[in-house]
Coordinates of N, CA, C and O in Angstrom, one line a residue:
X241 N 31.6 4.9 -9.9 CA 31.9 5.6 -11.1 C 32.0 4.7 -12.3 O 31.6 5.1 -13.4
X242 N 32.7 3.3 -12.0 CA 32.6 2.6 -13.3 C 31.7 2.2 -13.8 O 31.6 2.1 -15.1
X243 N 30.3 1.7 -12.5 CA 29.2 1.5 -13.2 C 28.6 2.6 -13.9 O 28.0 2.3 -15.0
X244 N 28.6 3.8 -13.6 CA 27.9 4.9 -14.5 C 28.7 4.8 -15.4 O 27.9 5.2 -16.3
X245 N 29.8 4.6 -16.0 CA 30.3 4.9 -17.1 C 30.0 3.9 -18.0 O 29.8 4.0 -19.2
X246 N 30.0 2.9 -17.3 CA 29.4 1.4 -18.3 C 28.1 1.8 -18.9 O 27.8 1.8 -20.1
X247 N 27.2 2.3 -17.5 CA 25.5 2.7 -18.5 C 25.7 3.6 -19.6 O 25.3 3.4 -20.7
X248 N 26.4 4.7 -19.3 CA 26.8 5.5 -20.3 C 26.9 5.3 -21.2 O 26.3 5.9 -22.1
X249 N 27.9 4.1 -21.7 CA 28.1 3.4 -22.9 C 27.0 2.7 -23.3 O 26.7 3.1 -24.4
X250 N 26.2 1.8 -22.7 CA 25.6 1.4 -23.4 C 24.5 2.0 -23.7 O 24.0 1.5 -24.6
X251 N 23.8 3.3 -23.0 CA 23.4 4.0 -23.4 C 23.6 4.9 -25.1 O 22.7 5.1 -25.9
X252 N 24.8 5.1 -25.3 CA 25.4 5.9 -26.4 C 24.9 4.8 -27.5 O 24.0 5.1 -28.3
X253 N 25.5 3.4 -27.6 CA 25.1 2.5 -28.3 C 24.5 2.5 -29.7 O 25.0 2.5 -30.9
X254 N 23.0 2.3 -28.9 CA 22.1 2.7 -29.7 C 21.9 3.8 -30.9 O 21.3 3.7 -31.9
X255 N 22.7 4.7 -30.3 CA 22.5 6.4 -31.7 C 23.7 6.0 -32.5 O 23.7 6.3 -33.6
X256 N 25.2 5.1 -31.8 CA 25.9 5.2 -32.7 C 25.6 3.7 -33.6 O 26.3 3.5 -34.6
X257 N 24.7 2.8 -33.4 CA 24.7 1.6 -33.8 C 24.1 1.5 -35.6 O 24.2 0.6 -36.5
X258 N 23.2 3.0 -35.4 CA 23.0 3.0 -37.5 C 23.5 4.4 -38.0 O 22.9 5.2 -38.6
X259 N 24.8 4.4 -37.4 CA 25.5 5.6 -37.8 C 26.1 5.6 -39.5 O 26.7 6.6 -40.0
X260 N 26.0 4.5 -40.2 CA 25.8 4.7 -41.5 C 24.8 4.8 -42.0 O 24.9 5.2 -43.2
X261 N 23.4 4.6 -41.6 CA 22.2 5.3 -42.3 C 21.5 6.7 -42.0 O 20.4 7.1 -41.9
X262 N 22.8 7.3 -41.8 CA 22.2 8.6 -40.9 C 21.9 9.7 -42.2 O 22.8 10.1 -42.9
X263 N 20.6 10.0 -42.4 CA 20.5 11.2 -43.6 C 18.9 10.7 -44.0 O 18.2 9.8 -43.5
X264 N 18.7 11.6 -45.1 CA 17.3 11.2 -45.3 C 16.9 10.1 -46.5 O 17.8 9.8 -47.2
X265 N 16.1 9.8 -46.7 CA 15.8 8.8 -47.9 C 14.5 8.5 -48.2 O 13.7 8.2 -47.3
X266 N 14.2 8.7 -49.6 CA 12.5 9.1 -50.0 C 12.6 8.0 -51.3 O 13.6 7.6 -51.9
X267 N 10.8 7.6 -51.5 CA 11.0 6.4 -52.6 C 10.8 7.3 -53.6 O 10.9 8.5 -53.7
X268 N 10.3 6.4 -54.4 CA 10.8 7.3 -55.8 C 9.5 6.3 -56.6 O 9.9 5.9 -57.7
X269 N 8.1 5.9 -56.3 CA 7.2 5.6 -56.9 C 6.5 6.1 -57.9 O 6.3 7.3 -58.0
X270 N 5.8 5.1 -58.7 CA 4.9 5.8 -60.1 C 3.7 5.3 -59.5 O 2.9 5.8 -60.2
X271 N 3.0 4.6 -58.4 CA 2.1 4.6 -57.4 C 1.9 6.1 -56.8 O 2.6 7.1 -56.9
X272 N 0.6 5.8 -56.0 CA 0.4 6.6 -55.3 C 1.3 6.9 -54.2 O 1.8 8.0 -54.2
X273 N 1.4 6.2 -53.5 CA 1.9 5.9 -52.3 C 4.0 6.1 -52.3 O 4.8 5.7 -53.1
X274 N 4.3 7.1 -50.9 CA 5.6 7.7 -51.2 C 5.6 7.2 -49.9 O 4.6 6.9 -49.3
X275 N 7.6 7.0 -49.4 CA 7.6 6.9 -48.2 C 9.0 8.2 -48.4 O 9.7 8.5 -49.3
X276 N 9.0 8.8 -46.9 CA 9.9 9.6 -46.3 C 10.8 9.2 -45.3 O 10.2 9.1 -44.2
X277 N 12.1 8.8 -45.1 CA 12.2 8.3 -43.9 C 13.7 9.3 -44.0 O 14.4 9.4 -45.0
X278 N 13.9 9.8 -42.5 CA 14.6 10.9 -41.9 C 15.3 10.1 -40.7 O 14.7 9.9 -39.6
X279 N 16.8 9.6 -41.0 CA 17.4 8.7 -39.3 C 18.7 9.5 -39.2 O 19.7 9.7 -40.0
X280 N 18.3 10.1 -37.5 CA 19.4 10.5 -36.8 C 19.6 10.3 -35.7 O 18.8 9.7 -35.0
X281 N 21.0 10.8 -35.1 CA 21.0 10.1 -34.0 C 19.9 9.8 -32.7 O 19.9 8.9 -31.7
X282 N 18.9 11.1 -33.1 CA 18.2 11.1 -31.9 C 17.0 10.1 -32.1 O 16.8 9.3 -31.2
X283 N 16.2 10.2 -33.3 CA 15.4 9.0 -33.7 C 15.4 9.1 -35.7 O 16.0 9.6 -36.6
X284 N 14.1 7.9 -35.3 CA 14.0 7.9 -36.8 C 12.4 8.4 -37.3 O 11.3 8.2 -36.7
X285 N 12.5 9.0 -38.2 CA 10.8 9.5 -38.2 C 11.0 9.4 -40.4 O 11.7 9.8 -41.3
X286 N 8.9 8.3 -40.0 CA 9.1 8.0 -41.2 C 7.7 8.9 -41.8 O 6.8 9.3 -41.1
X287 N 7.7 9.0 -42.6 CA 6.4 9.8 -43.4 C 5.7 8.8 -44.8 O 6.0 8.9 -46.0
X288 N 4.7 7.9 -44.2 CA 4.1 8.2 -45.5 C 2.7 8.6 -45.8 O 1.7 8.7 -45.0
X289 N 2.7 8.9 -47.2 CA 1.7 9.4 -47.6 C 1.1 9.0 -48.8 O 1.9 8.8 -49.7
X290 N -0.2 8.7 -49.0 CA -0.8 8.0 -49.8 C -2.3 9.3 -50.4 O -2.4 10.5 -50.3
X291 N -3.0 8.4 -50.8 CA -4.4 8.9 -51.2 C -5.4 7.5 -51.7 O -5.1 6.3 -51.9
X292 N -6.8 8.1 -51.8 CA -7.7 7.3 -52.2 C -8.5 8.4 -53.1 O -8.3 9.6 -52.8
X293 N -9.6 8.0 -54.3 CA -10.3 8.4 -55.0 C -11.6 8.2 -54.3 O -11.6 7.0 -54.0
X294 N -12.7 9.0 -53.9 CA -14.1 9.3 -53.2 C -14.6 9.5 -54.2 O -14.1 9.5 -55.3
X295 N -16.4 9.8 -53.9 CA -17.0 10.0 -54.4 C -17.1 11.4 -55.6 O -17.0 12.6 -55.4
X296 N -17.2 10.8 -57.1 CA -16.7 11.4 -57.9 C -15.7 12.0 -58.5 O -15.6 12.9 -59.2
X297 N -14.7 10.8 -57.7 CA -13.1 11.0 -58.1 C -12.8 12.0 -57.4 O -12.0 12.6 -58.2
X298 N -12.8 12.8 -56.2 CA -12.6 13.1 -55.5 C -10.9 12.8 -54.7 O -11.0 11.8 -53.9
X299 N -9.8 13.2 -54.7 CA -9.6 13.0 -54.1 C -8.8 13.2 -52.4 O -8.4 14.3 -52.0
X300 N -8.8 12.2 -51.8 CA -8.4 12.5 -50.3 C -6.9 12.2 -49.9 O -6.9 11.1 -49.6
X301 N -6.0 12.6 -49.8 CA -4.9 12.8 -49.6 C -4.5 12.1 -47.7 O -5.3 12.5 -46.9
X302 N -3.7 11.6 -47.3 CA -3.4 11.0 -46.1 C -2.1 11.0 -45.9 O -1.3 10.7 -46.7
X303 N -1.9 11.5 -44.7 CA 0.1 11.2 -43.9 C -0.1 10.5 -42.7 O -1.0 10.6 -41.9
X304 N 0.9 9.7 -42.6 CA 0.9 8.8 -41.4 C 2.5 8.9 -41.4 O 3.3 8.4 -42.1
X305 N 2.6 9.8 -40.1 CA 3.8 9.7 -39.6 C 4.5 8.8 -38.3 O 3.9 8.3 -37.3
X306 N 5.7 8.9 -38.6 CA 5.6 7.6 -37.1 C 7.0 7.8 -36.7 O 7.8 7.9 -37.6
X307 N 7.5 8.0 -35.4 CA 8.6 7.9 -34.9 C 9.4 6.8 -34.0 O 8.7 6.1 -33.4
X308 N 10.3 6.7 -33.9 CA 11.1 5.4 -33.5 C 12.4 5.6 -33.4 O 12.9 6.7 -33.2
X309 N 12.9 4.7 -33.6 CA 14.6 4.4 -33.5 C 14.9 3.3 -34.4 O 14.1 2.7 -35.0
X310 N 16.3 3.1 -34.2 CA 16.8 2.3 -35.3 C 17.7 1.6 -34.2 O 18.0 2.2 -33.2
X311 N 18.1 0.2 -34.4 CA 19.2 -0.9 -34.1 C 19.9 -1.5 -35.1 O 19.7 -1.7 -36.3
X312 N 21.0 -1.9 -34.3 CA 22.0 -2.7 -35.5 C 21.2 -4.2 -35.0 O 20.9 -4.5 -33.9
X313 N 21.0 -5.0 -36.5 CA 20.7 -6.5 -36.0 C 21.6 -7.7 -36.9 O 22.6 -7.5 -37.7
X314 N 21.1 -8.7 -36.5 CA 22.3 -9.8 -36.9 C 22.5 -9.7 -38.7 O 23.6 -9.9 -39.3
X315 N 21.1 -9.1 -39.4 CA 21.0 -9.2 -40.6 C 21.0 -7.9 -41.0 O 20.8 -7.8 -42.2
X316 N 21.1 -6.9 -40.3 CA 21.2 -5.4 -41.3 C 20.8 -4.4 -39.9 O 21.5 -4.3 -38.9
X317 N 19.7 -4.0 -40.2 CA 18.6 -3.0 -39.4 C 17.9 -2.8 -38.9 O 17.1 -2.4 -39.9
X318 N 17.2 -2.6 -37.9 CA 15.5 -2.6 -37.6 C 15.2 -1.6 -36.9 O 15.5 -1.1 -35.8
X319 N 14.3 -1.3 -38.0 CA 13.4 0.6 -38.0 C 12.2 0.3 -36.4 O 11.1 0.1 -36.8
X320 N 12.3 0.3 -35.4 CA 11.1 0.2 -34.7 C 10.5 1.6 -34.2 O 11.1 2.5 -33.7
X321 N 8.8 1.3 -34.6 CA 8.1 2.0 -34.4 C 7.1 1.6 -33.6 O 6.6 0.5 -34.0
X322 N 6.3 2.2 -32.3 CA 5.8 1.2 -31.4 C 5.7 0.0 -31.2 O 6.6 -0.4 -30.4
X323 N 4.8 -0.9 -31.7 CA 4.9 -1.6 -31.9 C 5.0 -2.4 -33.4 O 4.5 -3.5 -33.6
X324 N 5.8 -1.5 -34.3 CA 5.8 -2.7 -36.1 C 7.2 -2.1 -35.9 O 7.5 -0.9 -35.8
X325 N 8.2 -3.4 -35.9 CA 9.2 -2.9 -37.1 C 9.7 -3.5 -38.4 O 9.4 -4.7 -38.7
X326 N 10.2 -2.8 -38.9 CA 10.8 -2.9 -40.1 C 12.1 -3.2 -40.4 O 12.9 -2.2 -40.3
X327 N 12.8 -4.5 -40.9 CA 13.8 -4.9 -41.0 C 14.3 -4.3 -42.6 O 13.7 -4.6 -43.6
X328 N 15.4 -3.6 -42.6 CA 16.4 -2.2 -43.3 C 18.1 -3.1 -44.0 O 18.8 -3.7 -43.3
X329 N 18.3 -2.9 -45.1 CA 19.3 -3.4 -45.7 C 19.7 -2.4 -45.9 O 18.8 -1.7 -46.2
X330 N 21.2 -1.4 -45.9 CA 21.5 -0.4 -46.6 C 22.4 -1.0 -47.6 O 23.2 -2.0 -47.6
X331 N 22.1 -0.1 -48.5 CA 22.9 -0.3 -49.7 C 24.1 0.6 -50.1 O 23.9 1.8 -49.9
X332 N 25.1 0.5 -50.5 CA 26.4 1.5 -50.6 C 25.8 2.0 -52.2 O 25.8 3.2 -52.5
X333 N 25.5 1.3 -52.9 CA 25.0 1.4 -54.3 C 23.7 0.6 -54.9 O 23.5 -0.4 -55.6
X334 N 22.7 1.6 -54.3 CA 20.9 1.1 -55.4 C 20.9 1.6 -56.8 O 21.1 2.7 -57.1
X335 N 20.6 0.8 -57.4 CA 20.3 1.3 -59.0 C 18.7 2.1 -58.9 O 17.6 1.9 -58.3
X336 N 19.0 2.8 -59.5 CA 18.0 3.3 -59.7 C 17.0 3.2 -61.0 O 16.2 4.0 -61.4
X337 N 17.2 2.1 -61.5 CA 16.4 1.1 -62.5 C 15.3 0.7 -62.2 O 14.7 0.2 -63.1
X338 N 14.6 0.6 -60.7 CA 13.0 0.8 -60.4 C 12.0 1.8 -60.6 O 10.8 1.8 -60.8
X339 N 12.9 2.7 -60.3 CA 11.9 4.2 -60.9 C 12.1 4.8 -62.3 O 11.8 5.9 -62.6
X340 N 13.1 3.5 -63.4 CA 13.3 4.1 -64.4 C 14.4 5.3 -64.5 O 14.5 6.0 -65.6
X341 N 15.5 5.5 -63.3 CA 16.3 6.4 -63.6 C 17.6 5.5 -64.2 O 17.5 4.3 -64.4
X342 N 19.0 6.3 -64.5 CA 20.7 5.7 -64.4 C 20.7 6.0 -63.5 O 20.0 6.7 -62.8
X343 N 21.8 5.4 -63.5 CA 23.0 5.7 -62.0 C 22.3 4.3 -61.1 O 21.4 3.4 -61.3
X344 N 23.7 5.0 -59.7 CA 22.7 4.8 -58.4 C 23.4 5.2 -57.3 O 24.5 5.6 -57.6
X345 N 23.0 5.2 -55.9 CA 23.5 5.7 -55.1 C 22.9 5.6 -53.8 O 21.7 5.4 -53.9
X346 N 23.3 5.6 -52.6 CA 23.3 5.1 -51.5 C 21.8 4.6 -50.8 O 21.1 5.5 -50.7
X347 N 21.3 3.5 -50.4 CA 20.0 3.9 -50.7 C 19.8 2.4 -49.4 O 20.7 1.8 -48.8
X348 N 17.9 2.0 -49.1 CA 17.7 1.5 -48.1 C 16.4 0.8 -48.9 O 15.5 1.2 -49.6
X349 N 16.8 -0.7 -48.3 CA 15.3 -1.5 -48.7 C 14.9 -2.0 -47.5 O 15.7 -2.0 -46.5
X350 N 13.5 -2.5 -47.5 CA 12.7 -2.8 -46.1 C 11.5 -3.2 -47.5 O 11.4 -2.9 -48.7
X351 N 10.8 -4.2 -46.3 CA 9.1 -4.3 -46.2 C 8.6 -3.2 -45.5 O 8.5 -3.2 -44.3
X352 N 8.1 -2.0 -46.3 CA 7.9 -1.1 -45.5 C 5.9 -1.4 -45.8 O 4.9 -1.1 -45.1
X353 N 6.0 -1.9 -46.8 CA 4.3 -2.0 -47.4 C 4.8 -3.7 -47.4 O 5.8 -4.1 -47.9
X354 N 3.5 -4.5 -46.7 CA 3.4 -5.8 -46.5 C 3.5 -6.7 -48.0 O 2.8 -6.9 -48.9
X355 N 4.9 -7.4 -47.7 CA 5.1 -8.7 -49.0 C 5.4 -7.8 -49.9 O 5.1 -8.1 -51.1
X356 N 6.0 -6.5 -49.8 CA 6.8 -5.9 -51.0 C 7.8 -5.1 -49.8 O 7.6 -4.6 -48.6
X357 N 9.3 -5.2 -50.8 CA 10.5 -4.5 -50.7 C 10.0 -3.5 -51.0 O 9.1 -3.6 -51.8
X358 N 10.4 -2.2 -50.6 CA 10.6 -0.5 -51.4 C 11.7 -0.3 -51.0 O 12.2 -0.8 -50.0
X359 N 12.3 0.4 -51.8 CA 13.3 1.1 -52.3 C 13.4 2.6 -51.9 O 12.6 3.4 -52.4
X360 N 14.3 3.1 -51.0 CA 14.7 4.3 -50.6 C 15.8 4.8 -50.6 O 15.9 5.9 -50.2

């Protein structure tokens, strides 16, 4: 009985270990390119979505969604999704002086796009 209750626990772990980043968070770009990311206890599922211009400016619109989970790590967070993850800072207070707004308010950085921070 005590061993099942041990797995138990450390089973549970994991969903309570980014129990402060639990809610949704969207970037706020003057690019094309938006990310979505949705973490709860059960997983994390991120959405982005971009575009390209075709022939005659045309253009083609793209979603790439991806699901995973989240861990607590020595330095913040890590979003893993098959095989890429993403190391997550939360913030108690982001300004929102990247997209040109005031204020700011609760918010998450990562390398979500390679050799750039975004802001969520």
């Amino acid at each position: 009985m005590k061993k099942l209750a041990f797995l138990l626990l450390l089973l549970s772990v994991k969903s309570f270990s980014c129990e402060q980043l639990l809610g949704t968070y969207k970037s706020h770009s003057e690019t094309h390119w938006s990310f979505e990311l949705q973490i709860t206890r059960e997983n994390v599922i991120l959405k982005y979505t971009d575009f390209e211009y075709g022939t005659r400016d045309l253009r083609t619109d793209y979603i790439v969604e991806s699901e995973g989970y989240c861990e607590k790590s020595v330095a913040g967070y890590v979003l893993i999704f098959g095989n890429k993850s993403v190391n997550v800072n939360f913030h108690e207070s982001l300004s929102h002086r990247s997209f040109g707004g005031a204020g700011e308010s609760p918010g998450i950085t990562g390398e979500f796009i390679k050799g750039q921070q975004v802001e969520l």
